[in-house]
Amino acid sequence: MSVTNLKLKPQATPQTSAQVIALGQTASRGIDGRLSRFVTQTVTNLLPLLVTLTFFTLAWQLICSSPESSLPAPSRVLEESWELIAHPFYIGQGVDQGLFWHVFASLQRVALGYAMAAAVGVALGTLVGQSALAMRGLDPIFQVLRTVPPLAWLPLSLAAFQDGTPSAIFVIFITAIWPIIINTAVGIRNIPQDYQNVAKVLRLNGFEYFGKIMLPAAAPYIFTGLRIGIGLSWLAIVAAEMLIGGVGIGFFIWDAWNSSLISDIIVALIYVGIVGFLLDRLMALVGRAVTRGTANA
Amino acid sequence: MTKSYLSLELLDKSFERGGTRTEVLKQVSLTVDKGEFISIIGHSGCGKSTLLNIVGGLTQATTGVVLLDGKVVDEPGPDRAVVFQNHSLLPWLTVYENVRLAVDKVFSRTRNKQERHEWTMRNLELVQMAHAAEKHPSEVSGGMKQRVGIARALAMEPKVLLLDEPFGALDALTRAHLQDQVMQIHATLGNTVLMITHDVDEAVLLSDRIVMMTNGPSARVGEILDVPLARPRRRIELASDRTYLTCRESVLKFLYARHRFVEAAE
């Protein structure tokens, strides 16, 4: 939980800064003042979250505390899954691994499938955005294929690859690629006429135009696609792994269900949520770093 | 017929959309001598930007031809550098990189790296933007952006500099300052300049000749006015100068008495 809290902080800071300065003036100055300002800032940012978290945990505890409840209360989760929570880096036999290793295995699959989706997606998106002919030929196909649910691809890819891991990677690839293609194409199509005119006056060749104008101009759109793509990949991997088995957070959840370890499922879900959140933040951060200054002229 | 540096010969331009044909320009002819500063003035919608784009090679004329230094213009190129109305700097590049991109492209073979760097800085100094070389366009004011746009165009050493309402988006004080700078640069480098404007004072102050366009559709060159004012020109002295006022009056008369902008035409 503390990881999420830390991550939220920088975002919320600007909103409260005005208030904090006013408080700081009345407080003592120097290191002392800075420290107290930091504390007030942290408290104002985190307090609402802590309150809601406490409220939800209490409510959950109350609702699930009766002995015949089908789901465990938080106290029971802690009690039953303490081994799991306390030893994320545990290394055992086969699928008996610490949660970190399960998440790590899932992340590896996502990294591979997503990287391929990003490369192919940006290339195809550029093609469709650049050429009206390619647009007419490919876009209808993309529009249909992107509505196919990720898991519907799994049987087909199992038949093609005859193996679980490549199939899961393919599912990630096919899930993440559509928003990347579509957003890239929109970004390329929306390159302002001005920039195209500049390129024409300078007589940039195709290669220079791609690197100097097209990619930077479309970068904000591309990163929107990449960010949606990473979210979808993480959604898909958990589902895909439930079916293919092996080490991975998805199969861990499925395995826990088969062994009626409901508390373990809850712990795993918290992991899945936090990792998904971190992936999204990571892409947003990379996007902001790369597209710095491109959005506004 | 004397051979002029830049000549526009019987340019016609019409657009076709949904079966209807709109004639924008009709039989526009103009000859420009080397080093001349020409303004093209007219009401909005009269096709003056289209005319500039044809000279720039960004738009093709339906019929007619543009000759520059004895060669036919049929595609864009750095010998006709354009300063766009909204500066068109690439926001992901710094001020320096924006100019350097043009310098690298135009002088890739003729100058080495060091020379290209110096030439980039020279042009930034010319528009007094060297101090902001490492800033991004979003970090400098509108007037500064336009100055960088001018530096980029000048750095290409164009045969003719095309200015498309370069000061239109600026406030009056910044505009005056930039007009002075452009006059200064024109005096120093002796460029041939073709400028689109809708500002009568700007046209009279800067130009050797003012080309007045009739209203569109089918706009044509209505009249060409010589501005026989000695250079260097100073705006304060000119404010009460007889010749200046006469020129100004005849442009105003053309625009508001004889070719009043007809709302229905829009």
XYZ file of C-alpha atoms in Angstrom:
563
model
C 0.000 0.000 0.000
C 2.739 2.418 0.919
C 4.049 2.186 -2.616
C 0.828 3.555 -4.032
C 0.819 6.352 -1.532
C 4.314 7.428 -2.435
C 3.464 7.382 -6.104
C 0.460 9.596 -5.674
C 2.298 12.323 -3.853
C 4.061 14.268 -6.627
C 0.858 14.548 -8.580
C -1.208 16.037 -5.841
C 1.456 18.440 -4.585
C 0.734 21.517 -6.740
C -2.890 21.683 -5.678
C -2.106 22.201 -2.061
C 0.989 24.358 -2.357
C -0.863 27.665 -1.877
C -2.306 26.499 1.354
C 1.009 25.208 2.590
C 2.861 28.486 2.058
C 0.319 30.298 4.155
C 0.865 27.818 6.960
C 4.638 27.959 6.549
C 4.755 31.686 7.158
C 3.194 31.386 10.556
C 5.407 28.443 11.436
C 9.084 28.798 12.270
C 11.583 29.260 9.415
C 14.675 27.366 8.284
C 15.060 23.610 8.398
C 12.429 23.400 11.053
C 9.932 25.244 8.859
C 10.782 23.159 5.839
C 10.352 19.986 7.825
C 7.003 21.029 9.206
C 5.931 22.101 5.726
C 6.930 18.697 4.377
C 4.967 17.004 7.126
C 1.869 19.134 6.539
C 2.133 18.500 2.824
C 2.430 14.767 3.265
C -0.431 14.689 5.709
C -2.763 16.787 3.522
C -1.996 14.557 0.558
C -2.214 11.204 2.253
C -4.805 11.751 4.926
C -7.892 11.469 2.666
C -6.535 8.242 1.188
C -5.781 6.794 4.603
C -9.276 7.673 5.780
C -10.962 5.970 2.830
C -8.680 2.941 3.123
C -9.451 2.587 6.803
C -13.140 2.947 6.097
C -13.134 0.267 3.394
C -11.068 -2.123 5.488
C -13.378 -1.664 8.459
C -16.475 -2.156 6.293
C -14.946 -5.268 4.736
C -14.032 -6.574 8.187
C -17.575 -5.983 9.434
C -19.290 -7.542 6.422
C -17.070 -10.645 6.290
C -16.522 -11.238 9.970
C -19.375 -13.687 10.486
C -18.204 -17.343 10.542
C -20.454 -18.387 7.644
C -19.170 -15.597 5.326
C -17.963 -16.979 1.988
C -15.116 -14.464 1.753
C -12.430 -13.897 4.385
C -12.228 -10.674 6.370
C -8.956 -8.682 6.278
C -7.860 -10.092 9.620
C -8.298 -13.606 8.272
C -6.423 -12.749 5.065
C -3.480 -11.586 7.144
C -3.636 -14.651 9.291
C -4.052 -17.242 6.518
C -1.731 -15.715 3.929
C 0.942 -14.366 6.230
C 3.533 -16.697 4.717
C 2.746 -15.302 1.275
C 2.814 -11.670 2.364
C 5.980 -11.972 4.396
C 8.070 -13.891 1.825
C 7.551 -12.439 -1.653
C 11.016 -13.610 -2.767
C 10.582 -17.229 -1.652
C 11.943 -19.746 -4.129
C 10.408 -23.203 -4.098
C 9.708 -26.083 -6.469
C 7.775 -25.611 -9.732
C 4.935 -23.141 -9.338
C 5.541 -22.867 -5.607
C 7.247 -19.465 -5.729
C 7.032 -16.177 -3.899
C 4.604 -13.611 -5.316
C 7.450 -11.474 -6.619
C 8.561 -14.280 -8.927
C 5.039 -14.813 -10.211
C 4.676 -11.137 -10.993
C 8.160 -11.111 -12.506
C 7.292 -14.013 -14.830
C 4.106 -12.244 -15.918
C 5.987 -8.989 -16.468
C 8.525 -10.768 -18.664
C 5.764 -12.046 -20.932
C 4.156 -8.619 -21.019
C 7.494 -6.963 -21.789
C 8.099 -9.246 -24.748
C 4.600 -9.081 -26.232
C 4.257 -5.382 -25.564
C 7.630 -4.501 -27.068
C 6.675 -6.296 -30.268
C 3.266 -4.631 -30.270
C 4.892 -1.207 -29.837
C 7.333 -1.728 -32.692
C 4.826 -3.236 -35.127
C 2.039 -0.914 -33.955
C 3.968 2.294 -34.529
C 5.129 1.054 -37.933
C 1.635 0.037 -39.063
C 0.124 3.185 -37.565
C 2.600 5.299 -39.505
C 1.731 3.468 -42.703
C -2.013 3.882 -42.193
C -1.636 7.515 -41.105
C 0.583 8.393 -44.013
C -1.055 6.665 -46.946
C -4.700 7.048 -47.828
C -4.492 3.815 -49.785
C -3.165 1.842 -46.804
C -5.819 3.495 -44.686
C -8.625 2.301 -46.952
C -7.111 -1.152 -47.219
C -6.181 -1.785 -43.597
C -8.278 0.366 -41.312
C -11.533 -1.625 -41.705
C -9.624 -4.800 -40.831
C -8.115 -3.170 -37.750
C -11.485 -1.840 -36.666
C -12.984 -5.330 -36.781
C -10.056 -7.196 -35.254
C -9.641 -4.814 -32.347
C -13.072 -5.731 -31.031
C -12.083 -9.393 -30.656
C -11.602 -10.021 -26.927
C -7.995 -10.914 -25.993
C -8.829 -14.390 -24.694
C -10.620 -15.318 -27.904
C -7.201 -15.286 -29.566
C -5.764 -17.779 -27.093
C -7.111 -21.072 -28.511
C -6.034 -20.029 -31.978
C -2.553 -19.087 -30.831
C -2.264 -22.326 -28.801
C -3.093 -24.193 -31.987
C -0.493 -22.202 -33.897
C 2.372 -22.217 -31.385
C 1.629 -25.557 -29.621
C 2.989 -24.048 -26.427
C 1.665 -21.883 -23.578
C 4.261 -19.153 -23.229
C 4.473 -17.993 -26.854
C 0.692 -18.124 -26.982
C 0.409 -15.845 -23.959
C 2.942 -13.474 -25.481
C 0.977 -13.450 -28.705
C -2.205 -12.623 -26.795
C -0.407 -9.643 -25.212
C 0.829 -8.577 -28.614
C -2.555 -8.757 -30.273
C -4.233 -6.992 -27.358
C -1.828 -4.091 -27.086
C -1.310 -3.433 -30.767
C -4.686 -1.928 -31.733
C -4.663 1.219 -29.601
C -1.031 1.779 -30.609
C -1.841 1.502 -34.330
C -4.940 3.647 -34.126
C -3.423 6.423 -32.010
C -0.253 6.529 -34.068
C -2.295 6.826 -37.249
C -4.352 9.662 -35.794
C -1.169 11.417 -34.666
C 0.413 11.112 -38.097
C -2.731 12.307 -39.824
C -2.941 15.317 -37.507
C 0.535 16.661 -38.228
C -0.143 20.369 -38.775
C 0.082 21.586 -42.365
C 2.633 24.159 -41.159
C 5.168 21.502 -40.253
C 4.598 19.755 -43.563
C 5.187 23.060 -45.345
C 8.407 23.600 -43.420
C 9.517 20.125 -44.464
C 8.664 20.897 -48.093
C 10.502 24.214 -48.141
C 13.551 22.541 -46.599
C 13.167 19.622 -49.023
C 13.507 17.045 -46.256
C 13.693 13.550 -47.694
C 11.404 10.780 -46.497
C 13.829 9.543 -43.885
C 14.488 13.008 -42.464
C 10.784 13.813 -42.507
C 10.050 10.669 -40.511
C 12.660 11.374 -37.851
C 12.525 15.165 -37.601
C 8.846 15.907 -38.153
C 6.614 12.858 -38.155
C 7.734 11.023 -35.025
C 8.077 14.082 -32.760
C 4.818 15.591 -34.006
C 2.913 12.370 -33.444
C 4.702 11.473 -30.206
C 1.938 12.662 -27.840
C -0.575 10.494 -29.716
C 1.793 7.554 -29.910
C 2.324 7.673 -26.166
C -1.399 7.789 -25.548
C -1.637 4.563 -27.545
C 1.310 3.042 -25.726
C -0.213 3.873 -22.372
C -3.569 2.345 -23.248
C -1.690 -0.642 -24.665
C 0.263 -1.372 -21.502
C -2.937 -1.282 -19.439
C -4.653 -3.728 -21.777
C -1.605 -6.022 -21.785
C -1.703 -6.315 -18.031
C -5.413 -7.037 -18.133
C -4.885 -9.737 -20.720
C -1.878 -11.489 -19.194
C -3.670 -12.345 -15.969
C -6.533 -13.919 -17.889
C -4.259 -15.701 -20.349
C -2.052 -17.161 -17.642
C -5.064 -18.628 -15.877
C -5.475 -20.830 -18.930
C -1.880 -21.619 -19.870
C -0.526 -22.418 -16.374
C 3.075 -22.252 -15.199
C 4.689 -19.565 -13.085
C 2.795 -16.291 -13.373
C 0.413 -14.213 -11.339
C -2.604 -15.283 -13.405
C -2.020 -18.965 -12.847
C -1.229 -18.306 -9.208
C -4.740 -16.878 -8.763
C -6.313 -19.781 -10.620
C -4.278 -22.279 -8.609
C -5.291 -20.581 -5.350
C -8.929 -20.826 -6.393
C -8.565 -24.538 -7.114
C -7.017 -25.009 -3.692
C -9.709 -22.837 -2.080
C -7.086 -20.380 -0.801
C -9.324 -17.318 -1.043
C -7.014 -15.222 1.127
C -4.130 -15.847 -1.285
C -6.315 -14.658 -4.145
C -6.965 -11.404 -2.337
C -3.261 -10.815 -1.710
C -2.516 -11.601 -5.365
C -5.201 -9.187 -6.542
C -3.605 -6.403 -4.538
C -0.299 -7.222 -6.238
C -1.926 -7.204 -9.671
C -3.536 -3.840 -8.997
C -0.392 -2.191 -7.744
C 1.763 -3.526 -10.581
C -0.816 -2.401 -13.149
C -0.877 1.018 -11.572
C 2.911 1.236 -11.602
C 3.059 0.192 -15.270
C 0.594 2.913 -16.170
C 2.523 5.532 -14.197
C 5.749 4.380 -15.779
C 4.399 4.836 -19.306
C 2.965 8.224 -18.404
C 6.332 9.258 -17.009
C 8.270 8.041 -20.037
C 5.738 9.732 -22.297
C 6.061 13.019 -20.474
C 9.852 12.859 -20.563
C 9.983 12.050 -24.267
C 7.292 14.438 -25.486
C 8.475 17.339 -23.363
C 7.635 20.511 -25.199
C 5.904 18.872 -28.138
C 2.338 19.465 -27.076
C 2.532 23.252 -27.037
C 4.135 25.369 -29.695
C 11.137 42.995 -72.511
C 13.787 43.178 -69.824
C 14.591 40.026 -67.999
C 13.541 40.399 -64.392
C 14.728 38.411 -61.392
C 11.353 37.040 -60.352
C 8.413 37.049 -62.678
C 4.885 35.804 -62.268
C 3.292 35.359 -65.655
C -0.455 35.158 -66.143
C -1.134 33.039 -63.092
C -4.582 31.511 -62.848
C -5.626 29.441 -59.895
C -8.929 27.709 -59.436
C -10.062 25.105 -56.978
C -12.585 22.452 -57.736
C -14.751 21.152 -54.962
C -17.846 19.048 -55.376
C -18.189 19.896 -59.040
C -18.127 23.658 -58.505
C -15.154 25.571 -59.715
C -13.924 28.538 -57.730
C -11.555 30.872 -59.441
C -9.222 32.405 -56.895
C -6.653 34.194 -59.008
C -7.058 35.439 -62.533
C -4.239 36.481 -64.804
C -1.911 37.703 -62.116
C 1.331 39.024 -63.539
C 4.160 40.699 -61.696
C 7.838 41.287 -62.206
C 10.239 41.843 -59.365
C 13.804 43.092 -59.594
C 16.630 41.760 -57.502
C 16.742 43.400 -54.103
C 13.249 44.818 -54.361
C 10.841 44.780 -51.432
C 7.328 44.128 -52.690
C 4.164 44.091 -50.604
C 0.975 42.431 -51.713
C -2.061 43.936 -50.047
C -5.720 43.102 -50.323
C -8.794 42.204 -48.332
C -8.972 38.824 -46.706
C -10.051 36.101 -49.076
C -8.535 37.786 -52.107
C -6.099 34.945 -52.622
C -2.915 36.725 -51.637
C -1.756 33.788 -49.526
C -2.517 31.485 -52.448
C -0.369 33.713 -54.609
C 2.505 33.498 -52.139
C 2.114 29.727 -51.917
C 2.354 29.479 -55.689
C 5.615 31.425 -55.641
C 6.760 29.233 -52.766
C 5.889 26.145 -54.796
C 3.565 24.855 -52.075
C 0.576 25.258 -54.413
C 0.550 24.726 -58.140
C -0.949 27.367 -60.391
C -3.688 26.107 -62.691
C -2.128 27.966 -65.592
C 0.700 30.430 -65.860
C 4.261 30.213 -64.734
C 6.605 31.579 -62.091
C 10.189 32.224 -63.134
C 12.925 32.841 -60.617
C 16.375 33.735 -61.865
C 15.553 32.206 -65.227
C 14.196 28.946 -63.833
C 10.641 27.680 -63.629
C 9.301 27.260 -60.102
C 7.291 24.069 -59.749
C 8.149 22.742 -56.288
C 9.054 24.158 -52.887
C 12.681 24.801 -52.145
C 15.018 26.719 -49.897
C 15.732 29.312 -52.597
C 12.267 30.663 -51.760
C 12.254 30.578 -47.972
C 8.874 31.231 -46.416
C 8.255 32.975 -43.111
C 4.860 31.659 -42.118
C 2.229 33.723 -40.367
C 2.275 31.538 -37.255
C 6.054 31.125 -37.211
C 5.846 27.314 -37.748
C 8.818 26.554 -35.550
C 9.109 22.917 -34.587
C 8.248 22.925 -30.880
C 10.389 19.895 -30.057
C 13.544 21.619 -31.242
C 15.304 24.517 -29.564
C 15.561 27.905 -31.223
C 19.088 26.986 -32.330
C 18.069 23.559 -33.622
C 15.215 25.035 -35.629
C 17.599 27.281 -37.529
C 20.315 24.634 -37.627
C 17.954 22.142 -39.256
C 17.548 24.530 -42.183
C 21.273 25.334 -42.293
C 22.237 21.651 -42.203
C 19.824 20.855 -44.971
C 20.774 23.697 -47.301
C 24.531 23.695 -46.732
C 25.094 19.985 -46.085
C 27.669 19.761 -48.853
C 29.089 23.240 -49.102
C 29.949 23.965 -45.469
C 31.489 21.939 -42.682
C 30.061 21.490 -39.208
C 31.879 24.422 -37.650
C 30.855 26.744 -40.480
C 27.258 25.635 -40.218
C 27.281 26.294 -36.482
C 28.716 29.756 -36.996
C 26.256 30.522 -39.773
C 23.352 29.460 -37.523
C 24.576 31.736 -34.740
C 25.188 34.594 -37.199
C 21.591 34.481 -38.304
C 20.291 34.274 -34.763
C 22.425 37.311 -33.935
C 20.990 39.091 -36.940
C 17.516 38.896 -35.402
C 18.941 39.364 -31.896
C 17.927 35.923 -30.713
C 21.361 34.445 -29.993
C 20.761 34.817 -26.262
C 17.795 32.422 -26.428
C 19.432 29.843 -28.679
C 18.982 26.999 -26.223
C 15.352 27.776 -25.394
C 12.391 25.948 -26.817
C 9.858 27.914 -28.856
C 7.291 27.547 -26.075
C 9.613 29.445 -23.733
C 9.892 32.619 -25.824
C 7.344 35.288 -26.775
C 5.386 35.468 -30.018
C 7.597 38.222 -31.386
C 10.717 36.219 -30.601
C 9.285 33.156 -32.316
C 8.646 35.180 -35.426
C 12.214 36.502 -35.287
C 13.491 32.939 -35.166
C 11.244 32.142 -38.127
C 12.867 35.012 -40.010
C 16.338 33.840 -38.986
C 15.539 30.356 -40.236
C 14.412 31.753 -43.576
C 17.396 34.093 -43.904
C 19.809 31.302 -43.003
C 18.814 29.462 -46.176
C 20.198 32.390 -48.195
C 17.086 32.411 -50.339
C 16.919 34.136 -53.687
C 13.608 35.539 -52.603
C 12.213 35.781 -49.100
C 8.486 35.151 -48.851
C 6.747 36.687 -45.850
C 3.165 35.560 -45.269
C 1.636 38.199 -42.995
C 4.654 37.762 -40.757
C 3.578 40.268 -38.137
C -0.170 39.654 -38.274
C -0.368 37.805 -34.984
C 1.734 40.288 -33.010
C 0.814 43.290 -30.901
C 1.394 46.758 -32.366
C 4.587 47.580 -30.462
C 6.254 44.242 -31.178
C 5.167 44.555 -34.779
C 6.783 47.981 -35.153
C 9.975 46.681 -33.609
C 10.095 43.725 -35.985
C 9.308 45.909 -38.997
C 12.322 48.031 -38.119
C 14.434 44.904 -37.847
C 13.254 43.625 -41.201
C 14.100 46.997 -42.782
C 17.520 46.839 -41.201
C 18.112 43.316 -42.486
C 16.876 44.250 -45.941
C 19.274 47.208 -45.964
C 22.180 45.001 -44.880
C 21.591 41.923 -47.027
C 19.659 43.398 -49.939
C 17.255 40.455 -50.167
C 14.466 40.277 -52.649
C 11.310 40.170 -50.549
C 7.703 39.397 -51.300
C 5.458 40.175 -48.349
C 1.766 39.569 -47.858
C 0.088 42.058 -45.568
C -3.229 43.640 -44.751
C -1.663 46.557 -42.915
C -1.480 49.723 -45.014
C 1.182 51.429 -42.885
C 3.337 48.346 -42.908
C 3.102 48.118 -46.678
C 4.046 51.766 -47.241
C 6.804 51.765 -44.655
C 8.579 48.654 -45.892
C 8.005 48.395 -49.614
C 9.498 49.705 -52.777
C 6.281 48.820 -54.546
C 2.858 47.849 -53.308
C 0.777 45.396 -55.293
C -2.918 45.934 -54.604
C -5.213 43.024 -55.276
C -8.857 43.309 -56.210
C -11.414 41.341 -54.229
C -11.852 37.650 -54.869
C -13.115 35.475 -56.342
C -11.077 35.893 -59.497
C -8.752 38.359 -57.820
C -6.311 40.168 -60.047
C -3.637 42.761 -59.659
C -5.590 46.002 -59.431
C -2.835 48.514 -59.232
C 0.855 48.704 -58.471
C 2.027 51.670 -56.473
C 5.601 52.911 -56.375
C 6.763 54.117 -52.987
C 9.448 56.659 -53.822
C 10.703 57.090 -50.264
C 14.416 57.224 -49.611
C 15.985 54.608 -47.381
C 16.736 54.273 -44.541
C 13.201 55.091 -43.550
C 12.299 56.152 -40.037
C 8.738 55.716 -38.976
C 8.589 58.855 -36.821
C 9.851 61.156 -39.575
C 7.578 59.498 -42.103
C 4.500 60.077 -39.999
C 4.303 63.620 -41.387
C 6.068 63.054 -44.700
C 4.055 64.189 -47.749
C 5.053 61.334 -50.025
C 4.340 58.825 -47.291
C 0.907 60.264 -46.677
C 0.087 60.364 -50.385
C 1.086 56.728 -50.804
C -0.889 55.765 -47.758
C -3.919 57.616 -49.033
C -3.858 55.993 -52.431
C -3.663 52.511 -50.900
C -6.528 53.348 -48.568
C -8.558 54.693 -51.454
C -7.964 51.583 -53.464
C -8.934 49.299 -50.601
C -11.872 51.169 -49.144
C -13.312 53.318 -51.912
C -12.821 51.383 -55.091
C -12.558 47.833 -53.898
C -14.520 47.887 -50.713
C -14.738 44.491 -49.126
C -18.111 43.029 -49.994
C -19.473 40.910 -47.179
C -21.634 38.923 -49.564
C -18.539 37.693 -51.324
C -17.401 35.680 -48.313
